[in-house]
Amino acid sequence: AMATAGPRSFSAAEVRARCAQGACLVSCHRRLYDLSGFVRLHPGGEQLLRRRAGTDVSAALDGPPHRHSANARRWLEQYYVGDIEPGDEQGFAAPNPAAAAQLCAWYRDGLWVPQHYNHCLLPQDLVDWQKPLLWQVGYLGEKYDEWVHQPVDRPIRLFHSDFLEYLSKTAWYVVFMVWTPVVLCLSWVSYTSLAQGNTRLFSSFTTEYSIPVHKYYFPFIFLLGMFLWSLLEYLIHRFVFHMKPPASNYYLITLHFLLHGQHHKSPFDSSRLVFPPVPASLVIGFFYGVLRLLLPEVLGLSVFVGGLCGYVVYDMMHYYLHHGSPRKGTYLYGLKAYHVKHHFEHQKSGFGISTRFWDYPFRTLIPEETFKKED
């Protein structure tokens, strides 16, 4: 049998040369990690990249390291590329010993979101990644919940059929291109219909005390639809996407993985971050039917189109929280860090994506102290 090659050794000069070419290589206790994809996807990583000078990565740290989860520590090992040659550690060490110690502690505790995984270094898994996963996960039973919440950075194939696999993937801009014209068209139809002056609220119960709905109310009805969507988004994310399927139920485990488990297992698969238009149209049609039953036709349509707009904003926001680089101190920066915690440490809280608003009254807010830096 062929012997397995050991870890590759890197000299300080080689590390320095690769960093000069734009790579982000970081060492800790002589172990070298290639985190080139990390800097733009981790909250604050873009700022670290801007301030990094040469190979002195630790000089880019701003204050003490922040705490990382066990999942982050496991995640880091996917990007181990080799060891520093013995005696060469000082060849690119930071001039500031305190900063170097902070850097080592930071990376020892693990990082989040480098983009490229190392096939050779992944631990033995419970599934066969060379085959579609959708029909395998149901057999994990009681191991499924823990397995699905240990994220990896690798593509997922769900179906044997190439056609079904194609339908299960979507680029972010497809959602915008498909649904934005629908929102604009239905908004115009709703407004012009209200302008005819025939829409009255409660007319099915009483004609004497029914309330006319004027065209000037449309913006407020539209915003009401967006507000109701934000609540619906929270409820679906918490009670449907994060249900814990019974360990003995193969079909519920499979359904959970199809709906949301796949996203938590591989959170940076960019083709699976937004809802494909074909299944989305079925869900959207269902909610439109419900509104038609509860409200007068034009009023229901006005609420619906606001909710549809809220859905588009939600899907675009979700994609950006995974692949965008908001500036430190902005609302989106805080929301990205919040969503990171949801994926890697607090999967049973932090269900808000486009807003944290509903996490407050439902008491599922991620504790503020988990975002604080350690001393």
CSV table of C-alpha atoms in Angstrom, one decimal:
chain,number,residue,atom,x,y,z
A,1,ALA,CA,0.0,0.0,0.0
A,2,MET,CA,1.2,3.5,-0.7
A,3,ALA,CA,2.2,5.4,2.4
A,4,THR,CA,0.3,8.6,3.2
A,5,ALA,CA,2.3,11.7,2.8
A,6,GLY,CA,2.7,13.8,6.0
A,7,PRO,CA,2.0,17.5,6.4
A,8,ARG,CA,3.9,19.8,4.1
A,9,SER,CA,6.5,22.1,5.5
A,10,PHE,CA,6.6,25.8,4.7
A,11,SER,CA,9.6,28.1,5.1
A,12,ALA,CA,9.2,31.7,6.3
A,13,ALA,CA,10.3,33.0,2.9
A,14,GLU,CA,7.6,30.9,1.2
A,15,VAL,CA,4.9,32.1,3.5
A,16,ARG,CA,6.0,35.7,3.0
A,17,ALA,CA,6.0,35.3,-0.8
A,18,ARG,CA,2.5,33.8,-0.8
A,19,CYS,CA,1.2,36.6,1.4
A,20,ALA,CA,2.7,39.1,-0.9
A,21,GLN,CA,0.7,37.6,-3.7
A,22,GLY,CA,-2.5,38.2,-1.7
A,23,ALA,CA,-2.9,35.0,0.3
A,24,CYS,CA,-3.9,35.2,4.0
A,25,LEU,CA,-1.8,32.6,5.8
A,26,VAL,CA,-1.8,32.4,9.6
A,27,SER,CA,0.2,30.2,11.9
A,28,CYS,CA,-0.4,29.0,15.4
A,29,HIS,CA,2.0,26.7,17.2
A,30,ARG,CA,3.7,26.0,13.8
A,31,ARG,CA,0.5,24.9,12.2
A,32,LEU,CA,-0.3,26.9,9.1
A,33,TYR,CA,-3.8,27.8,7.9
A,34,ASP,CA,-4.8,29.2,4.5
A,35,LEU,CA,-7.6,31.7,5.4
A,36,SER,CA,-7.7,33.6,2.1
A,37,GLY,CA,-11.4,33.3,1.8
A,38,PHE,CA,-12.0,34.1,5.5
A,39,VAL,CA,-11.2,37.8,5.5
A,40,ARG,CA,-14.0,38.9,3.2
A,41,LEU,CA,-16.7,36.6,4.7
A,42,HIS,CA,-16.0,36.9,8.4
A,43,PRO,CA,-17.6,39.9,10.1
A,44,GLY,CA,-14.7,42.5,10.3
A,45,GLY,CA,-12.6,40.4,8.0
A,46,GLU,CA,-12.6,43.1,5.3
A,47,GLN,CA,-11.3,45.6,7.8
A,48,LEU,CA,-8.6,43.2,8.8
A,49,LEU,CA,-7.6,42.7,5.2
A,50,ARG,CA,-7.4,46.5,4.6
A,51,ARG,CA,-5.1,47.0,7.6
A,52,ARG,CA,-2.9,44.0,7.1
A,53,ALA,CA,0.6,45.0,6.1
A,54,GLY,CA,3.0,42.4,4.7
A,55,THR,CA,2.8,39.2,6.7
A,56,ASP,CA,2.3,40.8,10.1
A,57,VAL,CA,-1.3,39.7,10.3
A,58,SER,CA,-1.4,40.1,14.1
A,59,ALA,CA,-0.8,43.8,13.7
A,60,ALA,CA,-4.2,44.1,12.1
A,61,LEU,CA,-6.0,42.9,15.2
A,62,ASP,CA,-8.1,45.6,16.9
A,63,GLY,CA,-8.1,44.8,20.6
A,64,PRO,CA,-8.4,41.4,22.3
A,65,PRO,CA,-9.8,38.4,20.4
A,66,HIS,CA,-13.5,37.6,20.6
A,67,ARG,CA,-14.8,34.2,21.7
A,68,HIS,CA,-15.4,31.5,19.1
A,69,SER,CA,-17.6,28.4,19.4
A,70,ALA,CA,-16.7,24.7,19.3
A,71,ASN,CA,-18.1,24.6,15.7
A,72,ALA,CA,-15.7,27.4,14.7
A,73,ARG,CA,-12.7,25.4,16.1
A,74,ARG,CA,-13.7,22.4,14.1
A,75,TRP,CA,-14.3,24.6,11.1
A,76,LEU,CA,-10.8,26.0,11.1
A,77,GLU,CA,-9.1,22.6,10.7
A,78,GLN,CA,-10.6,22.3,7.2
A,79,TYR,CA,-8.0,24.9,6.1
A,80,TYR,CA,-4.9,23.4,7.6
A,81,VAL,CA,-2.2,23.3,4.9
A,82,GLY,CA,0.9,22.3,6.7
A,83,ASP,CA,3.5,23.2,9.3
A,84,ILE,CA,6.2,25.9,9.6
A,85,GLU,CA,9.7,24.5,9.2
A,86,PRO,CA,11.3,24.1,12.7
A,87,GLY,CA,13.3,27.2,13.7
A,88,ASP,CA,11.6,29.3,11.1
A,89,GLU,CA,8.7,30.6,13.2
A,90,GLN,CA,10.5,33.8,14.0
A,91,GLY,CA,11.0,34.5,10.3
A,92,PHE,CA,7.6,36.1,10.0
A,93,ALA,CA,6.5,36.6,13.7
A,94,ALA,CA,4.8,39.8,14.7
A,95,PRO,CA,7.1,42.4,16.3
A,96,ASN,CA,4.5,42.8,19.1
A,97,PRO,CA,4.6,39.8,21.4
A,98,ALA,CA,1.3,40.6,23.0
A,99,ALA,CA,-0.4,40.9,19.5
A,100,ALA,CA,1.2,37.6,18.5
A,101,ALA,CA,-0.2,35.9,21.6
A,102,GLN,CA,-3.6,37.3,20.9
A,103,LEU,CA,-3.5,36.1,17.3
A,104,CYS,CA,-2.5,32.6,18.3
A,105,ALA,CA,-5.3,32.5,20.9
A,106,TRP,CA,-7.7,33.8,18.3
A,107,TYR,CA,-6.9,31.1,15.7
A,108,ARG,CA,-6.6,28.4,18.3
A,109,ASP,CA,-10.1,29.1,19.3
A,110,GLY,CA,-11.2,28.8,15.7
A,111,LEU,CA,-12.4,31.1,12.9
A,112,TRP,CA,-15.4,31.2,10.7
A,113,VAL,CA,-15.9,31.2,6.9
A,114,PRO,CA,-12.9,30.5,4.8
A,115,GLN,CA,-14.1,29.5,1.4
A,116,HIS,CA,-12.1,26.4,0.4
A,117,TYR,CA,-12.1,23.1,2.2
A,118,ASN,CA,-9.3,20.4,2.1
A,119,HIS,CA,-10.8,17.1,1.1
A,120,CYS,CA,-7.8,15.2,2.5
A,121,LEU,CA,-8.2,16.6,6.0
A,122,LEU,CA,-11.9,16.2,6.6
A,123,PRO,CA,-12.8,13.8,9.4
A,124,GLN,CA,-14.7,10.6,8.8
A,125,ASP,CA,-18.3,11.6,8.2
A,126,LEU,CA,-21.6,9.8,8.8
A,127,VAL,CA,-22.7,10.2,5.1
A,128,ASP,CA,-21.1,9.5,1.7
A,129,TRP,CA,-20.5,12.9,0.2
A,130,GLN,CA,-20.0,11.4,-3.2
A,131,LYS,CA,-23.7,10.5,-3.3
A,132,PRO,CA,-26.9,12.6,-3.0
A,133,LEU,CA,-27.4,13.4,0.7
A,134,LEU,CA,-31.2,13.8,0.7
A,135,TRP,CA,-31.8,10.0,0.8
A,136,GLN,CA,-29.1,9.4,3.4
A,137,VAL,CA,-29.8,11.8,6.2
A,138,GLY,CA,-33.0,10.1,7.3
A,139,TYR,CA,-30.9,7.1,8.4
A,140,LEU,CA,-28.8,9.2,10.8
A,141,GLY,CA,-31.6,9.0,13.4
A,142,GLU,CA,-30.6,10.4,16.8
A,143,LYS,CA,-27.3,11.6,15.3
A,144,TYR,CA,-28.9,13.8,12.8
A,145,ASP,CA,-29.5,16.9,14.9
A,146,GLU,CA,-25.9,17.1,16.1
A,147,TRP,CA,-24.5,16.3,12.6
A,148,VAL,CA,-26.6,18.9,10.8
A,149,HIS,CA,-25.5,21.6,13.2
A,150,GLN,CA,-21.8,21.0,12.6
A,151,PRO,CA,-21.2,23.1,9.5
A,152,VAL,CA,-18.8,22.4,6.8
A,153,ASP,CA,-17.6,24.3,3.7
A,154,ARG,CA,-18.3,22.0,0.8
A,155,PRO,CA,-21.0,21.7,-1.9
A,156,ILE,CA,-24.1,19.5,-1.2
A,157,ARG,CA,-25.8,17.4,-3.8
A,158,LEU,CA,-29.4,16.6,-2.9
A,159,PHE,CA,-30.8,14.6,-5.8
A,160,HIS,CA,-29.7,11.8,-8.2
A,161,SER,CA,-31.6,13.6,-11.0
A,162,ASP,CA,-29.7,16.4,-12.7
A,163,PHE,CA,-32.9,18.2,-13.5
A,164,LEU,CA,-34.2,18.2,-9.9
A,165,GLU,CA,-30.7,19.2,-8.7
A,166,TYR,CA,-30.8,22.1,-11.1
A,167,LEU,CA,-34.2,23.2,-9.8
A,168,SER,CA,-32.9,23.1,-6.2
A,169,LYS,CA,-30.2,25.7,-6.9
A,170,THR,CA,-30.6,29.4,-7.5
A,171,ALA,CA,-28.3,32.4,-8.0
A,172,TRP,CA,-29.3,35.3,-5.8
A,173,TYR,CA,-30.1,37.6,-8.7
A,174,VAL,CA,-32.7,35.2,-10.0
A,175,VAL,CA,-35.0,35.9,-7.0
A,176,PHE,CA,-34.7,39.6,-7.7
A,177,MET,CA,-35.3,39.3,-11.4
A,178,VAL,CA,-38.3,37.0,-11.1
A,179,TRP,CA,-40.2,38.6,-8.2
A,180,THR,CA,-39.4,42.3,-8.5
A,181,PRO,CA,-41.5,42.8,-11.7
A,182,VAL,CA,-44.3,40.8,-10.0
A,183,VAL,CA,-44.2,43.2,-7.0
A,184,LEU,CA,-44.2,46.3,-9.3
A,185,CYS,CA,-47.0,45.0,-11.5
A,186,LEU,CA,-49.3,43.9,-8.6
A,187,SER,CA,-48.6,47.2,-6.8
A,188,TRP,CA,-49.9,49.1,-9.8
A,189,VAL,CA,-52.9,46.8,-10.1
A,190,SER,CA,-53.7,47.2,-6.3
A,191,TYR,CA,-53.3,51.0,-6.4
A,192,THR,CA,-55.5,51.5,-9.5
A,193,SER,CA,-58.1,49.2,-8.2
A,194,LEU,CA,-58.3,51.1,-4.9
A,195,ALA,CA,-58.5,54.3,-6.9
A,196,GLN,CA,-61.9,53.2,-8.3
A,197,GLY,CA,-63.4,53.6,-4.9
A,198,ASN,CA,-65.2,50.3,-4.7
A,199,THR,CA,-63.2,48.7,-1.9
A,200,ARG,CA,-64.8,48.6,1.5
A,201,LEU,CA,-63.7,46.9,4.6
A,202,PHE,CA,-66.2,44.7,6.6
A,203,SER,CA,-68.7,44.9,3.7
A,204,SER,CA,-69.3,41.2,3.9
A,205,PHE,CA,-70.7,41.7,7.5
A,206,THR,CA,-72.5,45.0,7.2
A,207,THR,CA,-73.1,47.6,4.4
A,208,GLU,CA,-74.1,50.4,6.7
A,209,TYR,CA,-70.9,50.5,8.7
A,210,SER,CA,-68.4,49.3,6.2
A,211,ILE,CA,-65.2,51.4,5.8
A,212,PRO,CA,-64.1,52.7,2.5
A,213,VAL,CA,-60.5,52.0,1.6
A,214,HIS,CA,-59.0,54.9,-0.5
A,215,LYS,CA,-56.0,54.7,-2.8
A,216,TYR,CA,-54.1,56.9,-0.4
A,217,TYR,CA,-54.1,54.0,2.1
A,218,PHE,CA,-52.1,51.7,-0.3
A,219,PRO,CA,-48.6,52.6,1.0
A,220,PHE,CA,-49.7,51.8,4.6
A,221,ILE,CA,-51.4,48.6,3.5
A,222,PHE,CA,-48.2,47.7,1.6
A,223,LEU,CA,-46.1,48.4,4.7
A,224,LEU,CA,-48.5,46.3,6.8
A,225,GLY,CA,-47.9,43.4,4.4
A,226,MET,CA,-44.1,43.8,4.9
A,227,PHE,CA,-44.6,43.9,8.7
A,228,LEU,CA,-46.7,40.7,8.6
A,229,TRP,CA,-44.1,39.0,6.4
A,230,SER,CA,-41.4,39.8,9.0
A,231,LEU,CA,-43.5,38.0,11.6
A,232,LEU,CA,-44.2,35.1,9.3
A,233,GLU,CA,-40.5,34.9,8.5
A,234,TYR,CA,-39.7,34.6,12.2
A,235,LEU,CA,-42.4,32.0,12.8
A,236,ILE,CA,-41.4,29.8,9.8
A,237,HIS,CA,-37.7,30.0,10.7
A,238,ARG,CA,-38.2,29.1,14.3
A,239,PHE,CA,-41.0,26.5,14.3
A,240,VAL,CA,-40.6,24.9,10.8
A,241,PHE,CA,-37.0,25.3,9.8
A,242,HIS,CA,-35.7,24.6,13.3
A,243,MET,CA,-38.0,21.9,14.3
A,244,LYS,CA,-36.2,18.9,15.8
A,245,PRO,CA,-37.5,16.0,13.8
A,246,PRO,CA,-38.1,12.7,15.7
A,247,ALA,CA,-35.1,10.5,15.5
A,248,SER,CA,-37.2,7.6,14.4
A,249,ASN,CA,-39.0,9.4,11.6
A,250,TYR,CA,-37.0,9.0,8.3
A,251,TYR,CA,-39.3,11.2,6.3
A,252,LEU,CA,-39.4,14.2,8.8
A,253,ILE,CA,-35.6,14.2,9.0
A,254,THR,CA,-35.5,14.2,5.2
A,255,LEU,CA,-38.0,17.0,5.0
A,256,HIS,CA,-36.1,19.1,7.5
A,257,PHE,CA,-32.9,18.6,5.6
A,258,LEU,CA,-34.5,19.6,2.4
A,259,LEU,CA,-36.1,22.8,3.9
A,260,HIS,CA,-33.3,24.1,6.0
A,261,GLY,CA,-30.9,21.5,7.3
A,262,GLN,CA,-28.8,21.6,4.2
A,263,HIS,CA,-28.3,25.3,4.7
A,264,HIS,CA,-27.0,24.8,8.3
A,265,LYS,CA,-24.7,21.9,7.2
A,266,SER,CA,-23.2,24.0,4.3
A,267,PRO,CA,-24.0,27.6,5.1
A,268,PHE,CA,-21.7,29.1,2.4
A,269,ASP,CA,-23.0,27.2,-0.6
A,270,SER,CA,-24.0,30.3,-2.5
A,271,SER,CA,-26.4,28.4,-4.9
A,272,ARG,CA,-28.6,27.4,-1.9
A,273,LEU,CA,-28.9,30.6,0.0
A,274,VAL,CA,-32.2,31.8,-1.6
A,275,PHE,CA,-35.5,30.1,-2.3
A,276,PRO,CA,-35.7,28.7,-5.9
A,277,PRO,CA,-38.6,30.3,-7.8
A,278,VAL,CA,-40.5,27.1,-8.7
A,279,PRO,CA,-41.1,25.8,-5.1
A,280,ALA,CA,-41.4,29.5,-3.9
A,281,SER,CA,-44.3,30.1,-6.3
A,282,LEU,CA,-46.2,27.2,-4.7
A,283,VAL,CA,-45.7,28.6,-1.2
A,284,ILE,CA,-46.5,32.2,-2.3
A,285,GLY,CA,-49.6,31.0,-4.1
A,286,PHE,CA,-50.8,29.4,-0.9
A,287,PHE,CA,-50.5,32.5,1.1
A,288,TYR,CA,-52.2,34.6,-1.6
A,289,GLY,CA,-55.1,32.1,-1.4
A,290,VAL,CA,-55.3,32.5,2.4
A,291,LEU,CA,-55.4,36.3,2.1
A,292,ARG,CA,-58.2,36.1,-0.6
A,293,LEU,CA,-60.3,34.2,1.9
A,294,LEU,CA,-59.7,36.6,4.8
A,295,LEU,CA,-59.9,40.0,3.0
A,296,PRO,CA,-61.7,41.7,0.2
A,297,GLU,CA,-59.9,41.0,-3.1
A,298,VAL,CA,-58.1,44.2,-3.7
A,299,LEU,CA,-57.2,44.7,0.0
A,300,GLY,CA,-55.9,41.1,0.2
A,301,LEU,CA,-53.8,41.8,-2.9
A,302,SER,CA,-52.4,45.0,-1.4
A,303,VAL,CA,-51.3,43.2,1.7
A,304,PHE,CA,-50.0,40.3,-0.3
A,305,VAL,CA,-47.8,42.4,-2.6
A,306,GLY,CA,-46.3,44.1,0.5
A,307,GLY,CA,-45.5,40.7,1.9
A,308,LEU,CA,-44.0,39.6,-1.3
A,309,CYS,CA,-41.7,42.6,-1.3
A,310,GLY,CA,-40.7,41.7,2.2
A,311,TYR,CA,-39.8,38.2,1.1
A,312,VAL,CA,-37.6,39.6,-1.7
A,313,VAL,CA,-35.8,41.9,0.8
A,314,TYR,CA,-35.4,38.9,3.2
A,315,ASP,CA,-33.9,36.7,0.6
A,316,MET,CA,-31.5,39.4,-0.6
A,317,MET,CA,-30.6,40.2,2.9
A,318,HIS,CA,-29.9,36.6,3.8
A,319,TYR,CA,-27.6,36.2,0.8
A,320,TYR,CA,-25.7,39.4,1.8
A,321,LEU,CA,-25.3,38.3,5.4
A,322,HIS,CA,-23.4,35.2,4.2
A,323,HIS,CA,-21.4,36.7,1.3
A,324,GLY,CA,-21.3,40.4,1.9
A,325,SER,CA,-18.7,42.5,3.7
A,326,PRO,CA,-20.6,45.3,5.6
A,327,ARG,CA,-18.4,47.9,7.2
A,328,LYS,CA,-17.8,47.7,10.9
A,329,GLY,CA,-20.3,49.7,13.0
A,330,THR,CA,-23.1,49.6,10.4
A,331,TYR,CA,-26.5,47.9,11.0
A,332,LEU,CA,-25.7,45.2,8.5
A,333,TYR,CA,-22.4,44.5,10.2
A,334,GLY,CA,-24.2,43.8,13.5
A,335,LEU,CA,-26.8,41.7,11.7
A,336,LYS,CA,-24.2,39.7,10.0
A,337,ALA,CA,-22.4,39.0,13.3
A,338,TYR,CA,-25.8,38.1,14.8
A,339,HIS,CA,-26.5,35.6,12.0
A,340,VAL,CA,-23.0,34.1,12.4
A,341,LYS,CA,-23.8,33.3,16.0
A,342,HIS,CA,-27.1,31.7,15.0
A,343,HIS,CA,-25.3,29.3,12.6
A,344,PHE,CA,-22.3,28.4,14.7
A,345,GLU,CA,-23.3,28.7,18.3
A,346,HIS,CA,-26.9,29.6,19.0
A,347,GLN,CA,-29.1,27.5,16.6
A,348,LYS,CA,-32.0,27.6,19.0
A,349,SER,CA,-32.2,31.4,19.1
A,350,GLY,CA,-31.5,34.4,16.9
A,351,PHE,CA,-34.1,33.5,14.3
A,352,GLY,CA,-34.5,37.0,12.9
A,353,ILE,CA,-32.7,37.5,9.6
A,354,SER,CA,-33.8,40.8,8.0
A,355,THR,CA,-34.5,42.2,11.5
A,356,ARG,CA,-34.0,41.1,15.1
A,357,PHE,CA,-37.3,42.8,16.1
A,358,TRP,CA,-39.3,39.6,16.8
A,359,ASP,CA,-36.5,38.0,18.8
A,360,TYR,CA,-37.2,40.5,21.6
A,361,PRO,CA,-40.9,39.8,22.3
A,362,PHE,CA,-40.5,36.0,21.7
A,363,ARG,CA,-37.4,36.0,24.0
A,364,THR,CA,-35.1,34.3,21.5
A,365,LEU,CA,-32.5,37.1,21.3
A,366,ILE,CA,-28.9,35.9,21.3
A,367,PRO,CA,-27.3,37.1,24.6
A,368,GLU,CA,-25.4,40.3,24.1
A,369,GLU,CA,-22.5,39.0,26.2
A,370,THR,CA,-21.6,36.4,23.6
A,371,PHE,CA,-20.5,39.3,21.2
A,372,LYS,CA,-18.2,40.8,23.8
A,373,LYS,CA,-14.5,40.4,23.4
A,374,GLU,CA,-12.6,38.4,26.0
A,375,ASP,CA,-10.1,40.0,28.3
